[in-house]
GROMACS .gro file of C-alpha atoms in nm:
model
  403
    1MET     CA    1  -2.222  -0.261   1.035
    2ASN     CA    2  -1.995  -0.555   0.955
    3ARG     CA    3  -1.655  -0.504   1.116
    4SER     CA    4  -1.477  -0.797   0.955
    5GLY     CA    5  -1.114  -0.691   0.955
    6LEU     CA    6  -0.979  -0.696   0.604
    7ILE     CA    7  -0.638  -0.537   0.552
    8ARG     CA    8  -0.566  -0.318   0.257
    9THR     CA    9  -0.367  -0.452  -0.034
   10ALA     CA   10  -0.253  -0.291  -0.354
   11VAL     CA   11  -0.428  -0.542  -0.581
   12ALA     CA   12  -0.628  -0.402  -0.872
   13VAL     CA   13  -0.967  -0.568  -0.912
   14ALA     CA   14  -1.137  -0.422  -1.214
   15THR     CA   15  -1.065  -0.305  -1.563
   16SER     CA   16  -0.954   0.055  -1.559
   17SER     CA   17  -1.225   0.293  -1.674
   18VAL     CA   18  -1.129   0.647  -1.764
   19CYS     CA   19  -1.404   0.876  -1.885
   20LEU     CA   20  -1.491   1.244  -1.869
   21VAL     CA   21  -1.753   1.348  -1.617
   22SER     CA   22  -1.913   1.681  -1.556
   23GLY     CA   23  -1.755   1.935  -1.327
   24ALA     CA   24  -1.435   2.129  -1.301
   25ALA     CA   25  -1.280   2.341  -1.029
   26GLY     CA   26  -1.613   2.401  -0.862
   27ALA     CA   27  -1.654   2.031  -0.794
   28TRP     CA   28  -1.390   2.039  -0.521
   29ALA     CA   29  -1.535   2.060  -0.173
   30GLN     CA   30  -1.427   2.319   0.080
   31PRO     CA   31  -1.357   2.234   0.445
   32GLY     CA   32  -1.685   2.225   0.633
   33ALA     CA   33  -1.893   2.215   0.315
   34HIS     CA   34  -2.090   1.912   0.429
   35THR     CA   35  -2.383   1.986   0.654
   36ALA     CA   36  -2.550   1.719   0.858
   37PRO     CA   37  -2.932   1.696   0.863
   38GLY     CA   38  -3.090   1.978   1.059
   39GLY     CA   39  -2.775   2.189   1.040
   40ALA     CA   40  -2.589   1.967   1.287
   41ARG     CA   41  -2.211   1.969   1.305
   42PRO     CA   42  -2.063   1.758   1.020
   43ALA     CA   43  -1.928   1.414   1.100
   44ARG     CA   44  -1.556   1.384   1.165
   45VAL     CA   45  -1.507   1.181   0.851
   46ASP     CA   46  -1.664   1.461   0.645
   47VAL     CA   47  -1.434   1.719   0.804
   48VAL     CA   48  -1.129   1.510   0.714
   49GLN     CA   49  -1.254   1.441   0.362
   50ASP     CA   50  -1.334   1.807   0.299
   51ALA     CA   51  -0.988   1.904   0.418
   52LYS     CA   52  -0.822   1.657   0.182
   53GLN     CA   53  -1.034   1.777  -0.108
   54ALA     CA   54  -0.951   2.141  -0.040
   55ALA     CA   55  -0.579   2.059  -0.031
   56ALA     CA   56  -0.609   1.860  -0.354
   57ARG     CA   57  -0.787   2.144  -0.532
   58SER     CA   58  -0.523   2.391  -0.414
   59LEU     CA   59  -0.249   2.156  -0.535
   60ARG     CA   60  -0.413   2.135  -0.877
   61GLU     CA   61  -0.431   2.513  -0.900
   62ALA     CA   62  -0.068   2.548  -0.791
   63TYR     CA   63   0.037   2.291  -1.049
   64ALA     CA   64  -0.159   2.465  -1.324
   65SER     CA   65   0.015   2.794  -1.239
   66GLY     CA   66   0.357   2.628  -1.249
   67GLN     CA   67   0.432   2.673  -0.878
   68VAL     CA   68   0.488   2.308  -0.795
   69LYS     CA   69   0.538   2.144  -1.134
   70GLY     CA   70   0.908   2.082  -1.073
   71ALA     CA   71   0.852   1.954  -0.721
   72VAL     CA   72   0.584   1.714  -0.839
   73ALA     CA   73   0.810   1.587  -1.116
   74GLY     CA   74   1.068   1.526  -0.844
   75LEU     CA   75   0.848   1.253  -0.704
   76SER     CA   76   0.961   1.045  -0.998
   77ALA     CA   77   1.321   1.056  -0.880
   78SER     CA   78   1.267   1.013  -0.508
   79ALA     CA   79   1.006   0.874  -0.272
   80ASN     CA   80   0.652   0.809  -0.392
   81GLU     CA   81   0.513   1.053  -0.135
   82VAL     CA   82   0.598   1.388   0.018
   83GLY     CA   83   0.451   1.600   0.295
   84MET     CA   84   0.247   1.885   0.148
   85ASP     CA   85   0.409   2.134   0.383
   86ARG     CA   86   0.742   2.056   0.211
   87LEU     CA   87   0.632   2.160  -0.138
   88PRO     CA   88   0.844   2.464  -0.232
   89VAL     CA   89   0.592   2.746  -0.266
   90GLY     CA   90   0.602   3.106  -0.149
   91SER     CA   91   0.478   3.212   0.192
   92THR     CA   92   0.187   3.396   0.030
   93SER     CA   93   0.082   3.099  -0.181
   94GLY     CA   94  -0.277   2.986  -0.154
   95LEU     CA   95  -0.150   2.627  -0.140
   96ARG     CA   96   0.053   2.695   0.174
   97SER     CA   97  -0.238   2.857   0.358
   98THR     CA   98  -0.485   2.589   0.245
   99VAL     CA   99  -0.256   2.310   0.358
  100ALA     CA  100  -0.212   2.477   0.697
  101SER     CA  101  -0.584   2.529   0.755
  102SER     CA  102  -0.677   2.183   0.624
  103ASN     CA  103  -0.414   2.023   0.843
  104SER     CA  104  -0.547   2.203   1.151
  105ALA     CA  105  -0.899   2.084   1.072
  106ILE     CA  106  -0.780   1.723   1.043
  107LEU     CA  107  -0.588   1.731   1.371
  108ALA     CA  108  -0.888   1.877   1.554
  109ALA     CA  109  -1.125   1.620   1.405
  110LYS     CA  110  -0.897   1.335   1.507
  111GLY     CA  111  -0.827   1.457   1.861
  112LEU     CA  112  -0.455   1.511   1.799
  113PRO     CA  113  -0.238   1.794   1.935
  114ALA     CA  114  -0.097   2.067   1.713
  115SER     CA  115   0.250   1.932   1.794
  116THR     CA  116   0.170   1.638   1.564
  117GLY     CA  117   0.271   1.863   1.275
  118ASN     CA  118   0.171   1.819   0.915
  119VAL     CA  119  -0.024   1.505   0.826
  120LEU     CA  120  -0.122   1.595   0.469
  121GLN     CA  121   0.079   1.435   0.194
  122VAL     CA  122   0.072   1.380  -0.181
  123ARG     CA  123   0.181   1.049  -0.329
  124LEU     CA  124   0.221   0.898  -0.671
  125ALA     CA  125  -0.045   0.627  -0.665
  126ASN     CA  126   0.071   0.442  -0.975
  127PRO     CA  127   0.453   0.408  -0.973
  128ARG     CA  128   0.440   0.251  -1.319
  129ALA     CA  129   0.371   0.602  -1.449
  130ARG     CA  130   0.692   0.736  -1.290
  131ALA     CA  131   0.863   0.780  -1.626
  132ALA     CA  132   0.564   0.969  -1.766
  133LEU     CA  133   0.568   1.205  -1.468
  134ALA     CA  134   0.941   1.267  -1.522
  135ARG     CA  135   0.873   1.349  -1.888
  136GLY     CA  136   0.629   1.617  -1.783
  137VAL     CA  137   0.304   1.435  -1.858
  138GLN     CA  138   0.036   1.628  -1.676
  139PRO     CA  139  -0.092   1.428  -1.380
  140LEU     CA  140  -0.442   1.364  -1.258
  141ILE     CA  141  -0.493   1.491  -0.903
  142ALA     CA  142  -0.744   1.351  -0.655
  143ALA     CA  143  -0.824   1.339  -0.285
  144GLU     CA  144  -0.815   0.991  -0.131
  145PRO     CA  145  -1.173   0.886  -0.046
  146SER     CA  146  -1.248   0.841   0.321
  147ASP     CA  147  -1.485   0.560   0.223
  148ARG     CA  148  -1.246   0.278   0.139
  149ARG     CA  149  -1.530   0.080  -0.016
  150ALA     CA  150  -1.540   0.324  -0.309
  151ASP     CA  151  -1.462   0.150  -0.638
  152THR     CA  152  -1.432   0.462  -0.853
  153LEU     CA  153  -1.235   0.780  -0.804
  154THR     CA  154  -1.291   1.125  -0.953
  155ALA     CA  155  -0.960   1.292  -1.034
  156TYR     CA  156  -0.888   1.626  -1.201
  157ARG     CA  157  -0.659   1.745  -1.473
  158PRO     CA  158  -0.469   2.067  -1.405
  159ASP     CA  159  -0.725   2.257  -1.614
  160GLY     CA  160  -1.004   2.136  -1.384
  161THR     CA  161  -1.153   1.871  -1.612
  162ALA     CA  162  -1.289   1.583  -1.408
  163VAL     CA  163  -1.190   1.226  -1.496
  164LYS     CA  164  -1.343   0.914  -1.346
  165LEU     CA  165  -1.100   0.631  -1.275
  166GLY     CA  166  -1.172   0.262  -1.224
  167ALA     CA  167  -0.992   0.036  -0.981
  168THR     CA  168  -0.692  -0.035  -1.205
  169ALA     CA  169  -0.426   0.234  -1.235
  170PRO     CA  170  -0.375   0.402  -1.573
  171ALA     CA  171  -0.051   0.280  -1.724
  172ASP     CA  172   0.078   0.606  -1.868
  173VAL     CA  173  -0.098   0.887  -1.678
  174PRO     CA  174   0.044   0.976  -1.334
  175VAL     CA  175  -0.217   0.997  -1.058
  176LEU     CA  176  -0.134   1.213  -0.756
  177ILE     CA  177  -0.335   1.131  -0.445
  178VAL     CA  178  -0.372   1.384  -0.165
  179GLY     CA  179  -0.423   1.197   0.160
  180THR     CA  180  -0.309   1.175   0.517
  181ASP     CA  181   0.016   1.040   0.660
  182GLY     CA  182  -0.127   0.741   0.842
  183ASP     CA  183   0.198   0.649   1.013
  184ARG     CA  184   0.234   0.994   1.168
  185ILE     CA  185  -0.131   0.999   1.270
  186VAL     CA  186  -0.110   0.656   1.433
  187ALA     CA  187   0.213   0.750   1.611
  188ALA     CA  188   0.045   1.060   1.756
  189GLY     CA  189  -0.283   0.879   1.819
  190THR     CA  190  -0.128   0.587   2.005
  191LYS     CA  191   0.064   0.836   2.218
  192VAL     CA  192  -0.263   1.007   2.310
  193MET     CA  193  -0.419   0.671   2.391
  194SER     CA  194  -0.119   0.548   2.589
  195GLU     CA  195  -0.113   0.861   2.803
  196GLY     CA  196  -0.486   0.828   2.864
  197PHE     CA  197  -0.459   0.461   2.960
  198LYS     CA  198  -0.170   0.530   3.197
  199ALA     CA  199  -0.360   0.813   3.363
  200ALA     CA  200  -0.668   0.596   3.404
  201ARG     CA  201  -0.466   0.316   3.562
  202ALA     CA  202  -0.302   0.559   3.803
  203GLN     CA  203  -0.639   0.707   3.902
  204SER     CA  204  -0.781   0.361   3.965
  205GLY     CA  205  -0.524   0.309   4.239
  206ALA     CA  206  -0.345   0.027   4.061
  207ALA     CA  207   0.017   0.119   4.125
  208PRO     CA  208   0.267  -0.052   3.893
  209ASN     CA  209   0.474  -0.328   4.049
  210ARG     CA  210   0.827  -0.233   4.140
  211GLY     CA  211   1.088  -0.496   4.066
  212ARG     CA  212   0.976  -0.850   3.996
  213SER     CA  213   0.695  -0.940   3.762
  214ALA     CA  214   0.342  -0.903   3.899
  215LEU     CA  215   0.237  -1.235   3.746
  216LYS     CA  216   0.065  -1.472   3.982
  217PRO     CA  217   0.324  -1.703   4.148
  218GLN     CA  218   0.201  -2.012   3.965
  219THR     CA  219   0.254  -1.845   3.628
  220ALA     CA  220   0.579  -1.661   3.692
  221VAL     CA  221   0.879  -1.815   3.517
  222ARG     CA  222   1.159  -1.635   3.700
  223ALA     CA  223   1.289  -1.696   4.050
  224ALA     CA  224   1.192  -1.471   4.339
  225ASP     CA  225   1.546  -1.342   4.368
  226SER     CA  226   1.568  -1.238   4.000
  227PRO     CA  227   1.721  -0.900   3.924
  228GLN     CA  228   1.472  -0.619   3.905
  229GLY     CA  229   1.314  -0.587   3.567
  230LYS     CA  230   1.010  -0.674   3.359
  231ASP     CA  231   0.862  -0.985   3.206
  232VAL     CA  232   0.743  -0.903   2.855
  233THR     CA  233   0.592  -1.089   2.564
  234ARG     CA  234   0.730  -0.999   2.223
  235ILE     CA  235   0.611  -1.038   1.867
  236ASN     CA  236   0.847  -1.281   1.693
  237ASP     CA  237   0.646  -1.284   1.374
  238VAL     CA  238   0.309  -1.160   1.254
  239SER     CA  239   0.116  -1.215   0.932
  240LEU     CA  240  -0.214  -1.093   0.794
  241LEU     CA  241  -0.382  -1.387   0.627
  242ARG     CA  242  -0.684  -1.259   0.436
  243SER     CA  243  -0.654  -1.068   0.114
  244ASN     CA  244  -0.890  -0.791   0.016
  245GLU     CA  245  -0.864  -0.680  -0.345
  246GLU     CA  246  -0.880  -0.305  -0.348
  247PRO     CA  247  -0.834  -0.014  -0.589
  248PHE     CA  248  -0.493   0.122  -0.676
  249TRP     CA  249  -0.532   0.457  -0.500
  250LYS     CA  250  -0.534   0.309  -0.152
  251GLY     CA  251  -0.209   0.334   0.037
  252GLY     CA  252  -0.056   0.098   0.289
  253ALA     CA  253  -0.220   0.000   0.615
  254GLU     CA  254  -0.158   0.188   0.939
  255ALA     CA  255  -0.213  -0.066   1.214
  256PHE     CA  256  -0.204  -0.042   1.592
  257ALA     CA  257  -0.290  -0.269   1.882
  258VAL     CA  258  -0.470  -0.229   2.214
  259VAL     CA  259  -0.392  -0.477   2.494
  260GLY     CA  260  -0.650  -0.542   2.767
  261GLY     CA  261  -0.585  -0.714   3.097
  262TRP     CA  262  -0.665  -0.739   3.469
  263ASP     CA  263  -0.462  -0.572   3.741
  264LYS     CA  264  -0.385  -0.702   4.091
  265ASN     CA  265  -0.706  -0.541   4.219
  266ASP     CA  266  -0.920  -0.737   3.970
  267LYS     CA  267  -0.983  -0.423   3.766
  268ALA     CA  268  -0.981  -0.423   3.387
  269PHE     CA  269  -0.735  -0.190   3.216
  270ALA     CA  270  -0.578  -0.120   2.878
  271GLU     CA  271  -0.207  -0.121   2.810
  272PRO     CA  272  -0.038   0.164   2.619
  273SER     CA  273  -0.128   0.134   2.252
  274LEU     CA  274   0.126  -0.017   2.017
  275GLN     CA  275   0.202   0.127   1.674
  276MET     CA  276   0.275  -0.133   1.405
  277PRO     CA  277   0.387   0.067   1.100
  278TYR     CA  278   0.543  -0.234   0.929
  279LEU     CA  279   0.218  -0.435   0.912
  280ASP     CA  280   0.130  -0.339   0.558
  281SER     CA  281   0.046  -0.631   0.329
  282THR     CA  282  -0.127  -0.967   0.343
  283GLY     CA  283   0.067  -1.289   0.302
  284VAL     CA  284   0.392  -1.142   0.434
  285ALA     CA  285   0.558  -1.267   0.754
  286TYR     CA  286   0.698  -0.973   0.950
  287HIS     CA  287   0.958  -1.026   1.223
  288PRO     CA  288   0.957  -0.706   1.432
  289ASN     CA  289   1.086  -0.843   1.767
  290GLN     CA  290   0.854  -0.581   1.918
  291ASN     CA  291   0.748  -0.578   2.282
  292LEU     CA  292   0.372  -0.631   2.297
  293ILE     CA  293   0.274  -0.701   2.659
  294ASP     CA  294   0.438  -0.568   2.975
  295TRP     CA  295   0.327  -0.811   3.246
  296SER     CA  296   0.463  -0.603   3.535
  297HIS     CA  297   0.122  -0.474   3.643
  298PHE     CA  298  -0.096  -0.770   3.540
  299GLY     CA  299  -0.265  -0.960   3.818
  300TYR     CA  300  -0.368  -1.257   3.603
  301ASP     CA  301  -0.196  -1.455   3.334
  302SER     CA  302  -0.428  -1.348   3.056
  303ALA     CA  303  -0.434  -1.065   2.802
  304ASP     CA  304  -0.669  -0.985   2.515
  305LEU     CA  305  -0.547  -0.811   2.201
  306VAL     CA  306  -0.739  -0.593   1.957
  307PHE     CA  307  -0.573  -0.498   1.628
  308LEU     CA  308  -0.710  -0.188   1.455
  309GLU     CA  309  -0.639   0.023   1.150
  310GLU     CA  310  -0.635   0.400   1.123
  311ASP     CA  311  -0.957   0.548   0.986
  312ASP     CA  312  -1.048   0.904   0.889
  313GLY     CA  313  -1.338   0.903   1.134
  314THR     CA  314  -1.134   0.807   1.440
  315ASN     CA  315  -1.086   1.067   1.713
  316TYR     CA  316  -0.811   0.924   1.933
  317ARG     CA  317  -0.889   1.136   2.237
  318ASP     CA  318  -1.254   1.031   2.240
  319LEU     CA  319  -1.165   0.673   2.152
  320THR     CA  320  -0.942   0.658   2.460
  321LYS     CA  321  -1.217   0.792   2.684
  322ALA     CA  322  -1.471   0.545   2.545
  323ILE     CA  323  -1.243   0.248   2.609
  324VAL     CA  324  -1.146   0.367   2.957
  325ASP     CA  325  -1.509   0.430   3.052
  326ALA     CA  326  -1.609   0.085   2.928
  327LEU     CA  327  -1.332  -0.092   3.118
  328LEU     CA  328  -1.421   0.092   3.439
  329THR     CA  329  -1.754  -0.091   3.439
  330VAL     CA  330  -1.582  -0.432   3.441
  331THR     CA  331  -1.447  -0.570   3.769
  332GLY     CA  332  -1.359  -0.918   3.884
  333TYR     CA  333  -1.162  -1.144   3.652
  334GLY     CA  334  -1.394  -1.367   3.455
  335THR     CA  335  -1.712  -1.257   3.630
  336THR     CA  336  -1.879  -1.111   3.321
  337GLY     CA  337  -1.802  -1.398   3.087
  338ILE     CA  338  -1.726  -1.136   2.820
  339PRO     CA  339  -1.367  -1.112   2.689
  340LEU     CA  340  -1.204  -0.774   2.733
  341ALA     CA  341  -1.144  -0.755   2.359
  342ASN     CA  342  -1.522  -0.756   2.310
  343THR     CA  343  -1.565  -0.488   2.576
  344ILE     CA  344  -1.309  -0.269   2.399
  345MET     CA  345  -1.472  -0.314   2.058
  346ASP     CA  346  -1.823  -0.258   2.192
  347ALA     CA  347  -1.706   0.072   2.341
  348ILE     CA  348  -1.637   0.210   1.994
  349PRO     CA  349  -1.946   0.371   1.838
  350ASP     CA  350  -2.034   0.238   1.494
  351LYS     CA  351  -2.040   0.591   1.354
  352TRP     CA  352  -1.663   0.617   1.405
  353TRP     CA  353  -1.598   0.349   1.145
  354THR     CA  354  -1.650   0.422   0.778
  355ASP     CA  355  -1.579   0.082   0.625
  356ASP     CA  356  -1.494  -0.279   0.698
  357THR     CA  357  -1.117  -0.254   0.734
  358ASP     CA  358  -1.089  -0.083   1.072
  359GLU     CA  359  -1.092  -0.388   1.297
  360LEU     CA  360  -0.819  -0.621   1.174
  361ASP     CA  361  -0.868  -0.900   1.429
  362GLN     CA  362  -0.874  -0.997   1.798
  363VAL     CA  363  -0.660  -1.247   1.988
  364TYR     CA  364  -0.800  -1.380   2.314
  365SER     CA  365  -0.637  -1.510   2.633
  366VAL     CA  366  -0.269  -1.473   2.559
  367SER     CA  367  -0.089  -1.659   2.839
  368HIS     CA  368   0.262  -1.588   2.963
  369ALA     CA  369   0.278  -1.938   3.118
  370ALA     CA  370   0.167  -2.112   2.798
  371ILE     CA  371   0.430  -1.928   2.597
  372ALA     CA  372   0.692  -2.012   2.860
  373GLY     CA  373   0.593  -2.378   2.841
  374ALA     CA  374   0.646  -2.379   2.466
  375GLN     CA  375   0.985  -2.215   2.503
  376ASN     CA  376   1.088  -2.460   2.776
  377SER     CA  377   1.008  -2.740   2.530
  378GLY     CA  378   1.251  -2.595   2.278
  379ALA     CA  379   1.007  -2.401   2.061
  380PRO     CA  380   1.077  -2.035   1.979
  381GLY     CA  381   0.744  -1.944   2.135
  382LEU     CA  382   0.374  -1.994   2.075
  383THR     CA  383   0.160  -1.899   1.776
  384TYR     CA  384  -0.186  -1.750   1.825
  385THR     CA  385  -0.445  -1.715   1.549
  386GLY     CA  386  -0.696  -1.430   1.562
  387ALA     CA  387  -1.061  -1.505   1.622
  388GLY     CA  388  -1.145  -1.357   1.283
  389GLY     CA  389  -0.886  -1.568   1.103
  390ASN     CA  390  -0.701  -1.263   0.974
  391ILE     CA  391  -0.392  -1.254   1.192
  392SER     CA  392  -0.124  -1.508   1.287
  393LEU     CA  393   0.089  -1.398   1.581
  394GLY     CA  394   0.407  -1.572   1.694
  395LEU     CA  395   0.490  -1.468   2.053
  396SER     CA  396   0.782  -1.531   2.289
  397ASN     CA  397   0.865  -1.425   2.643
  398ALA     CA  398   1.166  -1.224   2.752
  399PHE     CA  399   1.294  -1.066   3.073
  400ILE     CA  400   1.424  -0.709   3.056
  401PRO     CA  401   1.654  -0.637   3.352
  402LYS     CA  402   1.656  -0.296   3.507
  403THR     CA  403   1.984  -0.114   3.441
   0.00000   0.00000   0.00000
């Protein structure tokens, strides 16, 4: 499938269409309801979608019974979203048990530990309807589609009547979307990946350098008698350049980065994954001052970057293994003629991606020496543009002394 990396935006693209469709409470799917051909185990994306739908149906029923009406109205006076485990319902409530079981199913499908906690949330998708929600206007409730290419959404009134929505948000009817907390998932997922990458590097026999940077002498920018510490490359500024007009129910992006490089034994490896929770909208220049590359165990002055977005079908444990296994087959800097970014992307099975927004972009051959040269000339750093034309990345070097 086409993996052109288009970031989400909150731009409405079509005239809102609201019409009654058939179905009521029975239209909500239960966890595990999907069955693959031949009775095979359902795809991960179906497990996650079923779990969201079950939680949304349970929320609708709890709202109809009055259990969470006040809490939902409270969204109008506070944040647009709230964790579903925080909704004030009794311990015997069906909502509480459904949220717990749905959350467990999602964590298992995504290869995340139970310690991740609750990742189900409900958010007000159209803040313009905040006043209506505060007045007690009954909301429409829907599960966020796992397929981000969907251009219509079926939501439900508290009485179970189904309503089809177009891409533009209704102006006066609140829409509550049950979805996943992408930031929490990415934080847990990048931790899983980072631990896996570190373990793989240790098992390969590539011990991290102690003290001075492991950059090749001709590319190092610090003297041999420098204090112990690390040479790093930081993100001064980053922007997503392409705009993708998408329906109102889609939340912000949840981006993360994977850095590939070569160690001192000419073996390919991946750096700990980097969470980028701020990278949310196109056309905005973010200035995170975030460390991106730790050069202390690089053997060559070159790093490839892959920027990805959280997807319902991603299992972080298996994703880590796939990348590690792929990199283990690559030895000898430059001998394959294939950039490490390509090796990383090719390691990810197509079935794990459900739409075109998962791969944001790739940046090839980031050079510590080139960035240092720009800084020595008085520039704040060096700007790299992604191969896909979607990302602009301003980088600078820094030395972090050991305390």
